[in-house]
mmCIF file of C-alpha atoms in Angstrom:
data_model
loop_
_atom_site.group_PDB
_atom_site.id
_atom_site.type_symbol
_atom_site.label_atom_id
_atom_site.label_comp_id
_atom_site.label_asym_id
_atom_site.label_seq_id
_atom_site.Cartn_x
_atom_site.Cartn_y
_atom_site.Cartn_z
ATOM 1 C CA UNK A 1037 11.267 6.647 18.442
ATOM 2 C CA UNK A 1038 9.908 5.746 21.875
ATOM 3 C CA UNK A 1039 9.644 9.050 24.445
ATOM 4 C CA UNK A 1040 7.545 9.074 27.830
ATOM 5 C CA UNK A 1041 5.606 11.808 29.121
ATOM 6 C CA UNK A 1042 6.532 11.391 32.573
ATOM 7 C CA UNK A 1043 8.608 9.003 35.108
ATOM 8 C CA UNK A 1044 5.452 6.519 35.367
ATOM 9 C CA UNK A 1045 2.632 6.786 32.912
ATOM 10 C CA UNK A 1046 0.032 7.218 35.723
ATOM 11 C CA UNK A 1047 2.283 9.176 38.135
ATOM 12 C CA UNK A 1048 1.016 8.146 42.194
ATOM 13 C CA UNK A 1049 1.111 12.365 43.084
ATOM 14 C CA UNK A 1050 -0.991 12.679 39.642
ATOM 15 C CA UNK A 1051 -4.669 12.566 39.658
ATOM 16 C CA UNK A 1052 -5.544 9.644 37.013
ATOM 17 C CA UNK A 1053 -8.014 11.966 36.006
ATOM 18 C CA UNK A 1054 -5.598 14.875 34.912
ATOM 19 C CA UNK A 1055 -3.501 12.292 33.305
ATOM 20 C CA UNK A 1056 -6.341 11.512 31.268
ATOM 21 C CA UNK A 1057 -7.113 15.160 30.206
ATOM 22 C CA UNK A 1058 -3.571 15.804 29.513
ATOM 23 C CA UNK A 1059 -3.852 12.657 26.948
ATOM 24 C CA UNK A 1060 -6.946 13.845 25.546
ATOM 25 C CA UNK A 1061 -5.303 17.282 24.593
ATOM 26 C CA UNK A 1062 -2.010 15.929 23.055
ATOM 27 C CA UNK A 1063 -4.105 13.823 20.926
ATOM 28 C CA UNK A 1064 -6.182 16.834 20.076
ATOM 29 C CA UNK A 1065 -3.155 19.149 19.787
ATOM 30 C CA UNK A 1066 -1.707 16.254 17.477
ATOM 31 C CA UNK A 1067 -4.224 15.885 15.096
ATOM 32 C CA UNK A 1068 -4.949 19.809 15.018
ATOM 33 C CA UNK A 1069 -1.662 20.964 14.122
ATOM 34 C CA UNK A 1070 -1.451 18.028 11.154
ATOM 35 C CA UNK A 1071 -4.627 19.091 9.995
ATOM 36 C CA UNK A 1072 -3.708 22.584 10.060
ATOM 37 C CA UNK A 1073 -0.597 21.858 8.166
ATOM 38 C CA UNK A 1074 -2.687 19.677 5.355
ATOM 39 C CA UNK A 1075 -5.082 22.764 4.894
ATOM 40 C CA UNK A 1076 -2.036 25.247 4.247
ATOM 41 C CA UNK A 1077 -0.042 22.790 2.021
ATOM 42 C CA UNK A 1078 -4.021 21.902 -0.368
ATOM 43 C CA UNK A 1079 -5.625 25.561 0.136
ATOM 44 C CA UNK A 1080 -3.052 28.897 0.793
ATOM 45 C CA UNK A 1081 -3.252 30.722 -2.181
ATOM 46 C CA UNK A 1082 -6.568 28.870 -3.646
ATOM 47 C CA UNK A 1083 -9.805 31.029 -3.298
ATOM 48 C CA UNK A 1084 -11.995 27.822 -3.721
ATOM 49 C CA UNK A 1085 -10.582 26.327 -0.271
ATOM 50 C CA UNK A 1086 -10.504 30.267 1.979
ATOM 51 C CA UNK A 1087 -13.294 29.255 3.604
ATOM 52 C CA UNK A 1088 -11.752 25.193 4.180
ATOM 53 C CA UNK A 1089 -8.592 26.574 5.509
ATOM 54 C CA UNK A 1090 -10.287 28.141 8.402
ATOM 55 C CA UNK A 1091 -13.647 26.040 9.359
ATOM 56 C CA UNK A 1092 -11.427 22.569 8.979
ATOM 57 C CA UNK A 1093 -9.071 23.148 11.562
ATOM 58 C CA UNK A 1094 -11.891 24.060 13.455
ATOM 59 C CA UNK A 1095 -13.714 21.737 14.055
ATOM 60 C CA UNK A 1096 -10.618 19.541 14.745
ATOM 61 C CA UNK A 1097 -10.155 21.511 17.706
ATOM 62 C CA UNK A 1098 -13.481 20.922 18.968
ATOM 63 C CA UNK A 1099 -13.499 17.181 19.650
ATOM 64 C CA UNK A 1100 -12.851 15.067 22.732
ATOM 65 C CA UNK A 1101 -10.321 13.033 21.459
ATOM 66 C CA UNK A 1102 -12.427 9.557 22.636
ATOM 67 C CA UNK A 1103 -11.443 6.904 19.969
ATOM 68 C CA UNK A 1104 -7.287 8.410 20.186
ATOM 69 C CA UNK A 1105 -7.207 7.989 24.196
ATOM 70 C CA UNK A 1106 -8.935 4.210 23.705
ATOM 71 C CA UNK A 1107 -6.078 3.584 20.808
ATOM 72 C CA UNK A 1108 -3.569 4.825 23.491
ATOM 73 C CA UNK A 1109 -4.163 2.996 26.541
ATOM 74 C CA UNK A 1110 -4.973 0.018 24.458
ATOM 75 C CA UNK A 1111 -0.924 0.592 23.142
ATOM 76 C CA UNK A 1112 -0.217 0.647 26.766
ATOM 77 C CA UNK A 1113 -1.845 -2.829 27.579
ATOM 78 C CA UNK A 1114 1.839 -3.969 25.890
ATOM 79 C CA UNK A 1115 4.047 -1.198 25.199
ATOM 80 C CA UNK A 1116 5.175 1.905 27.540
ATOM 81 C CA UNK A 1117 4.957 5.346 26.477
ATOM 82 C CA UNK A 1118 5.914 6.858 23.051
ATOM 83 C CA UNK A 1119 5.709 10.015 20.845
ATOM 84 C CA UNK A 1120 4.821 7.940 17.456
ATOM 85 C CA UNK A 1121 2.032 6.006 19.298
ATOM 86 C CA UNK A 1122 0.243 8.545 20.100
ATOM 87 C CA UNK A 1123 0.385 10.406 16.540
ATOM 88 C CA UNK A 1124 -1.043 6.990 15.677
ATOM 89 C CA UNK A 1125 -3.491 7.064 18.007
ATOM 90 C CA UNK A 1126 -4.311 10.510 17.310
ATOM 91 C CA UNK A 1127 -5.464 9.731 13.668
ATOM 92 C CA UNK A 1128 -8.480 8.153 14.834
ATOM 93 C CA UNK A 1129 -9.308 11.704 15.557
ATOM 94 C CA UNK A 1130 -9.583 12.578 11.817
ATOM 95 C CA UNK A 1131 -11.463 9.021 11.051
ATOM 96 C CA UNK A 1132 -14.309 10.717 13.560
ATOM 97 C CA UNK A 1133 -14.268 13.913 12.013
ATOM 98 C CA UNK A 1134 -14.816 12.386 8.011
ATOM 99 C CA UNK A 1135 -17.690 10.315 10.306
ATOM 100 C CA UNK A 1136 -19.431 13.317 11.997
ATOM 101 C CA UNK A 1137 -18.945 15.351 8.522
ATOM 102 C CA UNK A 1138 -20.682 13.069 6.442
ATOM 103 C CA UNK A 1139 -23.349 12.171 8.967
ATOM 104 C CA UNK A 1140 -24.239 15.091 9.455
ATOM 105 C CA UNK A 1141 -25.267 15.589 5.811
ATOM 106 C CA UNK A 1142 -27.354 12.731 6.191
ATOM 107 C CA UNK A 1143 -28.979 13.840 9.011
ATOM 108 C CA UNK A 1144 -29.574 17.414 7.668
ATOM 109 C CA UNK A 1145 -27.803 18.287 11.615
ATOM 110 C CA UNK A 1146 -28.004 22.159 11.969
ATOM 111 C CA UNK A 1147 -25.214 21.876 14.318
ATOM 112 C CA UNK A 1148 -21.676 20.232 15.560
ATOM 113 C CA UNK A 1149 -19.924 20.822 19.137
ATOM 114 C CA UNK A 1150 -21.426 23.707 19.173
ATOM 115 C CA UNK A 1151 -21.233 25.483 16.140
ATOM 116 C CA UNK A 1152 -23.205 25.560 12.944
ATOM 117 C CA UNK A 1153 -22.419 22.310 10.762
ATOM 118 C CA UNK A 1154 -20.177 22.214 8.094
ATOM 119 C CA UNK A 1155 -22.052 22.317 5.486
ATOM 120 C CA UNK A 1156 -24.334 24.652 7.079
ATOM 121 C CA UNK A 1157 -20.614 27.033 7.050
ATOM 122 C CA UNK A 1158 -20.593 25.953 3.115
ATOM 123 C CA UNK A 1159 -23.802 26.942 2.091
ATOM 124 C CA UNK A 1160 -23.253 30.052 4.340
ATOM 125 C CA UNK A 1161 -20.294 31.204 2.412
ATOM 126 C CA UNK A 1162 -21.862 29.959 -0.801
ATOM 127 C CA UNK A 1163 -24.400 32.904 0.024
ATOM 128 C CA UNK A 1164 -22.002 35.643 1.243
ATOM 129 C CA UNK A 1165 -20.352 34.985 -2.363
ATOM 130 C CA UNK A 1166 -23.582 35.566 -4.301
ATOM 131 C CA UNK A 1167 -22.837 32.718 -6.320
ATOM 132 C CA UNK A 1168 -25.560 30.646 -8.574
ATOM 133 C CA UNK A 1169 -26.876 27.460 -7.984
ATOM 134 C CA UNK A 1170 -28.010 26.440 -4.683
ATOM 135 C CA UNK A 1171 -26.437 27.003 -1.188
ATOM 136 C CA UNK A 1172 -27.607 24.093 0.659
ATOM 137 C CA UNK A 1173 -26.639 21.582 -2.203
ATOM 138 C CA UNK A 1174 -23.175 23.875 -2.481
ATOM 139 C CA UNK A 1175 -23.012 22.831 1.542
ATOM 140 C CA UNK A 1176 -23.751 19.504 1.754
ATOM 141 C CA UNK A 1177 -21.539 18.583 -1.075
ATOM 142 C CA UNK A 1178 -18.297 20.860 0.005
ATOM 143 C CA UNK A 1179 -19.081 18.904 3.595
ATOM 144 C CA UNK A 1180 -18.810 15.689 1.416
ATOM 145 C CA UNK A 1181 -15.444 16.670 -0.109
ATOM 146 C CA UNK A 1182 -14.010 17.607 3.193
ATOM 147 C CA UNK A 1183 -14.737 14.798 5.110
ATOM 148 C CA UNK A 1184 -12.843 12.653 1.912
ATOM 149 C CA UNK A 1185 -9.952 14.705 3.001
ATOM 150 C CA UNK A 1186 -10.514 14.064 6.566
ATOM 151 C CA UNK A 1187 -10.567 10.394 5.630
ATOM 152 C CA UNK A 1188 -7.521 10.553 3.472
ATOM 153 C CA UNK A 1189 -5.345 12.425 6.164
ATOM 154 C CA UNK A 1190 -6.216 9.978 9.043
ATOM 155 C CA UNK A 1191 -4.788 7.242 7.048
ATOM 156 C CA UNK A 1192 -1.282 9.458 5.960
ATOM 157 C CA UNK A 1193 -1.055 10.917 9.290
ATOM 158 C CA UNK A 1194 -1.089 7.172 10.543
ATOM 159 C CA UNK A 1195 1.270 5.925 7.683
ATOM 160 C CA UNK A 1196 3.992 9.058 9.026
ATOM 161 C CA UNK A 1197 3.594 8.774 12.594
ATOM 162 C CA UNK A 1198 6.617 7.498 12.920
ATOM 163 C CA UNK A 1199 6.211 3.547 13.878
ATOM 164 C CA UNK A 1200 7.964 1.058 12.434
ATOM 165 C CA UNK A 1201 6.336 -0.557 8.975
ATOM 166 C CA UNK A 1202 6.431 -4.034 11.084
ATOM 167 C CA UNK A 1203 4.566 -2.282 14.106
ATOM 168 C CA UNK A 1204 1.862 -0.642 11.581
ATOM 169 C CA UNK A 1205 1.328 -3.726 9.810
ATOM 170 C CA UNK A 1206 0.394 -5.335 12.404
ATOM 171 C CA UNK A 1207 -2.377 -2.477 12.843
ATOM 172 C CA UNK A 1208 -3.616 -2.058 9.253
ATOM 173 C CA UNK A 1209 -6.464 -4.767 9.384
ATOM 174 C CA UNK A 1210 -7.506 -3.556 12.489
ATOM 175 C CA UNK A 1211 -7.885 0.281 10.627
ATOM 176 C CA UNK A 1212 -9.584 -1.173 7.601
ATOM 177 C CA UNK A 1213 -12.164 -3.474 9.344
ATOM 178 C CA UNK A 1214 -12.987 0.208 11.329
ATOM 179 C CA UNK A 1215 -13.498 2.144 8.742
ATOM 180 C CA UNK A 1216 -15.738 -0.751 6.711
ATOM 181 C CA UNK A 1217 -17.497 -1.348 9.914
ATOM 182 C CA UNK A 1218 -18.313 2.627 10.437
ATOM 183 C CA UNK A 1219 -19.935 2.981 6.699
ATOM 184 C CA UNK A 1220 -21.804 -0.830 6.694
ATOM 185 C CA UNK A 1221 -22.956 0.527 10.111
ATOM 186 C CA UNK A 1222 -23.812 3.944 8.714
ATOM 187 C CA UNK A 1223 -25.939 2.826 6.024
ATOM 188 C CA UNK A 1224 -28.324 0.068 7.795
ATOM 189 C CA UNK A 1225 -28.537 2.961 10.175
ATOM 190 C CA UNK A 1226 -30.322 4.713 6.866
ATOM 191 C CA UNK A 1227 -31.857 2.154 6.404
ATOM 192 C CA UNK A 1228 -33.702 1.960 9.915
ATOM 193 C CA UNK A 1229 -34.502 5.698 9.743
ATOM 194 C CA UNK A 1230 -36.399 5.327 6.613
ATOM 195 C CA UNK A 1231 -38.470 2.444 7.724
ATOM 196 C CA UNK A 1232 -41.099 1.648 10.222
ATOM 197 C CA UNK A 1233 -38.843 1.132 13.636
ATOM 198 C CA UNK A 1234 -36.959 -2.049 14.285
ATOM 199 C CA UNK A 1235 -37.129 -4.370 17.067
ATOM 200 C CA UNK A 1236 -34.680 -4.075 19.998
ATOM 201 C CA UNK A 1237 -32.665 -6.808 18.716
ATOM 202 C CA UNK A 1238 -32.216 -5.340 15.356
ATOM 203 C CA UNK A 1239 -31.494 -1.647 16.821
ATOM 204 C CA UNK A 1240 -28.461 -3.393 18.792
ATOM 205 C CA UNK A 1241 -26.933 -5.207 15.738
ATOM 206 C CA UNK A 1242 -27.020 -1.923 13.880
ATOM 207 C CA UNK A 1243 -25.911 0.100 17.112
ATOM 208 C CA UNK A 1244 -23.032 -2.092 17.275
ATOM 209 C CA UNK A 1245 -21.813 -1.966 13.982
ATOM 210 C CA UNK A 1246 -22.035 1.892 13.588
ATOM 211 C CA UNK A 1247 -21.302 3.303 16.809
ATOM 212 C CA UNK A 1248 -20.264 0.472 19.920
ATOM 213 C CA UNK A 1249 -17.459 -1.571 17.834
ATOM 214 C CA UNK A 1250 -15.937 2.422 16.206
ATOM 215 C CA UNK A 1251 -16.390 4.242 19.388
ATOM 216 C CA UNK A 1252 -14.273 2.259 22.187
ATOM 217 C CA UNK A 1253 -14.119 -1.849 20.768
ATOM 218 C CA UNK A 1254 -11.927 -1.459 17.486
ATOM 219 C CA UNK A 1255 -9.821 1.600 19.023
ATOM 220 C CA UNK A 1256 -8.666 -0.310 21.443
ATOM 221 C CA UNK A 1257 -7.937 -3.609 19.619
ATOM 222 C CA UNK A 1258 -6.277 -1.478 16.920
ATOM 223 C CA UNK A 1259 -4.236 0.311 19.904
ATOM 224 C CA UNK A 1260 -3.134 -3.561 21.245
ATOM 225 C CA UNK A 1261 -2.814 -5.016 18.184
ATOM 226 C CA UNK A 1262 0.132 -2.517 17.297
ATOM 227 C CA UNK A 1263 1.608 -3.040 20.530
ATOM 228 C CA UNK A 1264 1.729 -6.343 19.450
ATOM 229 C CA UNK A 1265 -0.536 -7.438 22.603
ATOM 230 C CA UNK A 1266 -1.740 -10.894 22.771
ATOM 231 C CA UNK A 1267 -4.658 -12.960 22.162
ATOM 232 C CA UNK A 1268 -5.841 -12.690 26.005
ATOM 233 C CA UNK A 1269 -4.994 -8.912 26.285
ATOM 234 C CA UNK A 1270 -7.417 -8.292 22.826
ATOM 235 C CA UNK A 1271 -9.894 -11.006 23.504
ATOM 236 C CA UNK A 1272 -10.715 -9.341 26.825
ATOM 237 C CA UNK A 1273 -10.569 -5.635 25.299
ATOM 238 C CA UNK A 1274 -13.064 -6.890 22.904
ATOM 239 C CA UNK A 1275 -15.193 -8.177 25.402
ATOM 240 C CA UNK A 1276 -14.588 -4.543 27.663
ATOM 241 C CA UNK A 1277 -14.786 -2.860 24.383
ATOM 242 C CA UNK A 1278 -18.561 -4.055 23.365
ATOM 243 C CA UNK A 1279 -19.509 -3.821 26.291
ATOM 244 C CA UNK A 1280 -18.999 0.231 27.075
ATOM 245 C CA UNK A 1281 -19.430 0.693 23.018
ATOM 246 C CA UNK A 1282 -23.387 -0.124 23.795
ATOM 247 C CA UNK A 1283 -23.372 1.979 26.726
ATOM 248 C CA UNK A 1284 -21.661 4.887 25.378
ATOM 249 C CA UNK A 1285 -24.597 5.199 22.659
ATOM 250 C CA UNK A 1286 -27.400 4.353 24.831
ATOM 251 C CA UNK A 1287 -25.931 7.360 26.596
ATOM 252 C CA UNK A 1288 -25.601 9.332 23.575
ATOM 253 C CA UNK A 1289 -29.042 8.824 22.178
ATOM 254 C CA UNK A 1290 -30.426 9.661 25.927
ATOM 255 C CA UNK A 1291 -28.474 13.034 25.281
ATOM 256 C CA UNK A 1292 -29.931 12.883 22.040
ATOM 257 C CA UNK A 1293 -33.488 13.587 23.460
ATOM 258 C CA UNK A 1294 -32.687 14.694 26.932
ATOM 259 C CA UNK A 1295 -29.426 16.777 27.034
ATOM 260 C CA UNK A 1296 -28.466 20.338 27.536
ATOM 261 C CA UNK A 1297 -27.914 22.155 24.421
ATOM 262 C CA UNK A 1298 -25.997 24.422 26.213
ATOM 263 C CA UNK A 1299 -23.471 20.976 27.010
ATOM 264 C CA UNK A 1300 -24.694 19.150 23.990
ATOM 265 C CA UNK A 1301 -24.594 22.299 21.524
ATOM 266 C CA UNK A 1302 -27.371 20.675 19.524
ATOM 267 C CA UNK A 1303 -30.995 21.950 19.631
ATOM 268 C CA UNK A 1304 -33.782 20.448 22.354
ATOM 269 C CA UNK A 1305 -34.441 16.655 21.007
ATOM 270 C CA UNK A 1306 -32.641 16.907 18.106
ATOM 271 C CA UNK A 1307 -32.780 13.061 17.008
ATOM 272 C CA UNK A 1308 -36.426 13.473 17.891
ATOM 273 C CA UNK A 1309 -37.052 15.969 14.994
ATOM 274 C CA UNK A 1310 -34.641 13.980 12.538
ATOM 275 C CA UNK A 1311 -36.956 11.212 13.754
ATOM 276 C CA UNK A 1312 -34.181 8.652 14.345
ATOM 277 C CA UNK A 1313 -34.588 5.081 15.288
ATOM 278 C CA UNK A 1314 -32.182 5.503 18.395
ATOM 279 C CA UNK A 1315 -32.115 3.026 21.365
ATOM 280 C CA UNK A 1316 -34.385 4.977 23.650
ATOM 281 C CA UNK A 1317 -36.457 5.902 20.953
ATOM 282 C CA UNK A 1318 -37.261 1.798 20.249
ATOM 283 C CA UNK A 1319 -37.595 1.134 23.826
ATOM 284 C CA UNK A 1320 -39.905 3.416 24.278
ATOM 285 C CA UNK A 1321 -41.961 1.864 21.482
ATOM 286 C CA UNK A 1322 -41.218 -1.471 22.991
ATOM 287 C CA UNK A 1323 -42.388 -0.659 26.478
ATOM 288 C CA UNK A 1324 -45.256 1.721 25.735
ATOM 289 C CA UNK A 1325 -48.928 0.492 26.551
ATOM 290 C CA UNK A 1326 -51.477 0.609 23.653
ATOM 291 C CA UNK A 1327 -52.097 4.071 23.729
ATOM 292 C CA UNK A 1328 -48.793 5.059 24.092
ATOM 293 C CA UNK A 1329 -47.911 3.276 21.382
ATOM 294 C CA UNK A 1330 -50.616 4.921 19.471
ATOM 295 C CA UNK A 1331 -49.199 8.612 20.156
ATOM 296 C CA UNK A 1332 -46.133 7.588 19.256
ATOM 297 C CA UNK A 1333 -46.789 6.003 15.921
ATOM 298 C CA UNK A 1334 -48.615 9.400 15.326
ATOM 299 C CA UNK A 1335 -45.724 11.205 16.117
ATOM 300 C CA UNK A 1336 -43.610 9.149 14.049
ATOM 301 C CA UNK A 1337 -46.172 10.340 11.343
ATOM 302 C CA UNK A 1338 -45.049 13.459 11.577
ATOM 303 C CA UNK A 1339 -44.311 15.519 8.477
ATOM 304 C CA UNK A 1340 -42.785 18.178 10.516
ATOM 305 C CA UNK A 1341 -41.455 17.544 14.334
ATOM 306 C CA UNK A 1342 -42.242 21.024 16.319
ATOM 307 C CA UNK A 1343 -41.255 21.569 19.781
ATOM 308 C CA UNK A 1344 -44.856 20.342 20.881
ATOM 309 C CA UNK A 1345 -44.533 17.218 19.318
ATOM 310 C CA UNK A 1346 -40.467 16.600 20.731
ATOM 311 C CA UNK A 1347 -41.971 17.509 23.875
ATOM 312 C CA UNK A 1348 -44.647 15.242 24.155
ATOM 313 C CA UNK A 1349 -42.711 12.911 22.702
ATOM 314 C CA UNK A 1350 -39.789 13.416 25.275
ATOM 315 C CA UNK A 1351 -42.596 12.421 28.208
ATOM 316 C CA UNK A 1352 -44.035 9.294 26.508
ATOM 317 C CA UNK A 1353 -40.548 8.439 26.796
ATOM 318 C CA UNK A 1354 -40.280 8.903 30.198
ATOM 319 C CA UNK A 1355 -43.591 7.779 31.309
ATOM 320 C CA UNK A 1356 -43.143 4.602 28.487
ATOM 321 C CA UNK A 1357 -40.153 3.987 31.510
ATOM 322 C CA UNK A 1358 -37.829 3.518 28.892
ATOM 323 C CA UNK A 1359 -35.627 6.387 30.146
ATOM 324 C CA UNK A 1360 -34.974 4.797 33.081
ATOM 325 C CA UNK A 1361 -34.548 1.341 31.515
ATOM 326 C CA UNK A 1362 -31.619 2.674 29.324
ATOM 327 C CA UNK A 1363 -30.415 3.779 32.249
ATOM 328 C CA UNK A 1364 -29.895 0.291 34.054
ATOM 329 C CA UNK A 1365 -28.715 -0.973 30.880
ATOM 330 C CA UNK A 1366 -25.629 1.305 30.802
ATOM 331 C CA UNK A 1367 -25.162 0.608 34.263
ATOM 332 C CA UNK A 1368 -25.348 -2.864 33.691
ATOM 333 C CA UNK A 1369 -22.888 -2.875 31.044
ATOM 334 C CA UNK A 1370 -20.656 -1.211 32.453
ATOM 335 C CA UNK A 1371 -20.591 -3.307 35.775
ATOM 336 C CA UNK A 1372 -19.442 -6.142 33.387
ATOM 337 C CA UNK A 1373 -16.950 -4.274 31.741
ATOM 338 C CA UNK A 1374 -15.407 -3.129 34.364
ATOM 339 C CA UNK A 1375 -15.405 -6.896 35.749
ATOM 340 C CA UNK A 1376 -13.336 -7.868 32.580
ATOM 341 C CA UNK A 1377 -10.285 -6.245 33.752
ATOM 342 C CA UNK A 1378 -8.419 -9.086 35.332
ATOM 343 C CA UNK A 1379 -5.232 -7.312 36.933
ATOM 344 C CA UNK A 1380 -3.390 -10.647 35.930
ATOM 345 C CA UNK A 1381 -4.300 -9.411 32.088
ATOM 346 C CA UNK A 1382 -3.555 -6.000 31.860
ATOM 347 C CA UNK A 1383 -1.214 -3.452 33.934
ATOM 348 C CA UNK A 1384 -1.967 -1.618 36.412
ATOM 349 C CA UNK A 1385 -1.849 1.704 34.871
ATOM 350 C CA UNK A 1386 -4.063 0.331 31.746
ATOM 351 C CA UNK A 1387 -6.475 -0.540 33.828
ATOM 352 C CA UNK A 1388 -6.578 2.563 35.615
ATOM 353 C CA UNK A 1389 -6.998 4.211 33.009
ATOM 354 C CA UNK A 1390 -9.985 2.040 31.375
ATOM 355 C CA UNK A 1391 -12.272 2.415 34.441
ATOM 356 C CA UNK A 1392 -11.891 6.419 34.076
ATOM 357 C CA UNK A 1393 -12.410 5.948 30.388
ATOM 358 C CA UNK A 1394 -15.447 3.827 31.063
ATOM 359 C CA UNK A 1395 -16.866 6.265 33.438
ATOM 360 C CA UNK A 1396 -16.117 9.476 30.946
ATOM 361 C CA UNK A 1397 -18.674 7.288 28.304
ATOM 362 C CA UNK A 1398 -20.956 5.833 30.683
ATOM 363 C CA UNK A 1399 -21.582 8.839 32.910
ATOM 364 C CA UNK A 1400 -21.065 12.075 31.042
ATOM 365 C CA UNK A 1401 -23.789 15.117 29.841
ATOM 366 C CA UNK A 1402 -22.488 15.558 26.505
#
């Protein structure tokens, strides 16, 4: 059933921006309260799942809500307001936490949005309980399990958020080809981290498949494609999508090497220690001189990435000028997307909301 938040969706004495917070928390608050509800119904009463009762809804709560407020205004490129949509949207919210889970175990990540990693909380509590075996393989396989159930309760929140079968069907391939796309992505990702580093070319097609399409392209096309938009509306949101998908990661994997932990909540060049084969990281390679290419094949070498080597590595970066490059290339991409949104396309209000969207990926510190 169909319910609006307000008279207009983008209100003229609202700030667009405020709007867009407001969204961001009702997702959140969505997807919180159903996970909160899954972990009573599988865990109250079970001493195996004390700990997953707690630390689950937790780290719910501590996500932006990106991929649900892409879903959502892509429902309002054809459809107005409504309750159900956004529980639909809002189950993207649980498809990024089963991601962030699960990559983090591959990544052997210390910490997520600010707090110690799942299964770094699993192989904590493993400890506390004295029990055998050991408490990092305890962690990283509890981590596993949970972020199956993360998976499994994005796809039942969706199927009982109250749409129509006729309005999910026309979503469902949009959901599988996301979730196929995210673990194809994933594991070429692997793939590149194990090897020598790829070329710039190579580092895009996997970027795209793992991050750009999941993050903004496929939430938005799967928000559209249950308003029932058409093929001018989602051929131009995939174009818009892309487009601010590559720039949101080449601004992630800047704040991978260059952010605040404070903002970020991970450690000082975290991707630098887990040695990934991020965008910057392969420019810099690219666009290094001889001897900077040298040092940082050396410190590629590394057995063990200290804060010496991350920050020497962190200023043949900078001197490399790939920093700066990466920088024009989100600006760059974003210019374009932001030229995609033909008024005679999409309404007003959607596009409003797209350009503060694109901004919140392109330009933010965490």
């Amino acid at each position: 059933m169909a319910s609006t938040m307000a008279a207009e969706v983008l209100p003229p004495d609202e700030a667009p921006d405020r709007w867009l917070d407001m969204l961001g928390e009702r997702c959140r608050t969505e997807a919180l309260e159903f996970v909160r509800a899954r972990a009573i119904e599988h865990f109250s009463g079970h001493g195996e799942g004390e700990l997953a009762e707690t630390v689950l809804p937790e780290f719910v709560a501590g996500g932006k809500c990106l991929r649900p407020m892409f879903a959502y205004v892509g429902w309002l490129c054809g459809e107005p307001e409504a309750e159900a949509a956004l529980r639909a949207a809002s189950s993207l919210e649980l498809l990024h936490c089963f991601a962030l889970a699960q990559d983090d175990v591959m990544d052997g990540s210390p910490a997520r949005r600010g707090r110690p990693a799942l299964h770094v909380r699993f192989a904590r509590w493993h400890a506390e309980q004295g029990w055998a075996g050991s408490a990092d393989r305890f962690g990283e396989s509890a981590a596993t399990l949970a972020g199956d159930l993360f998976l499994i309760w994005s796809e039942r929140m969706l199927r009982e958020c109250g749409l129509a079968a006729e309005t999910l069907a026309r979503g469902w391939p949009r959901y599988d080809l996301m979730r196929a796309e995210l673990a194809v992505g994933q594991l070429a990702d692997l793939v590149n981290d194990a090897r020598s580093l790829p070329g710039w070319e190579e580092l895009l097609d996997v970027l795209r498949r793992k991050s750009g399409n999941y993050t903004v392209r496929r939430p938005l096309e799967f928000g559209a494609a249950l308003a029932g938009c058409g093929p001018d509306v989602l051929a131009a949101l995939a174009e818009f999508g892309g487009l601010i998908g590559e720039a949101f990661q080449f601004r992630d994997d800047l704040l991978g090497v260059f952010g605040d932990p404070a903002v970020t909540g991970k450690p000082v060049g975290q991707d630098l220690r887990e040695r990934k084969a991020s965008s910057v990281v392969v420019l810099a390679a690219e666009m290094a001189g001889r001897g900077q290419r040298a040092e940082l094949d050396e410190l590629l070498g590394l057995p063990v990435v200290g804060d010496d080597a991350v920050a020497r590595w962190s200023e043949l970066i900078v001197t490399s000028g790939a920093r700066d490059r990466l920088g024009e290339l989100i600006r760059e991409r974003a210019d374009k997307a932001l030229a995609v949104l033909d008024p005679a396309v999409f309404p007003e209000h959607a596009t409003e909301a797209l350009s503060l969207l694109a901004a919140r990926c392109t330009e933010r510190d965490q």
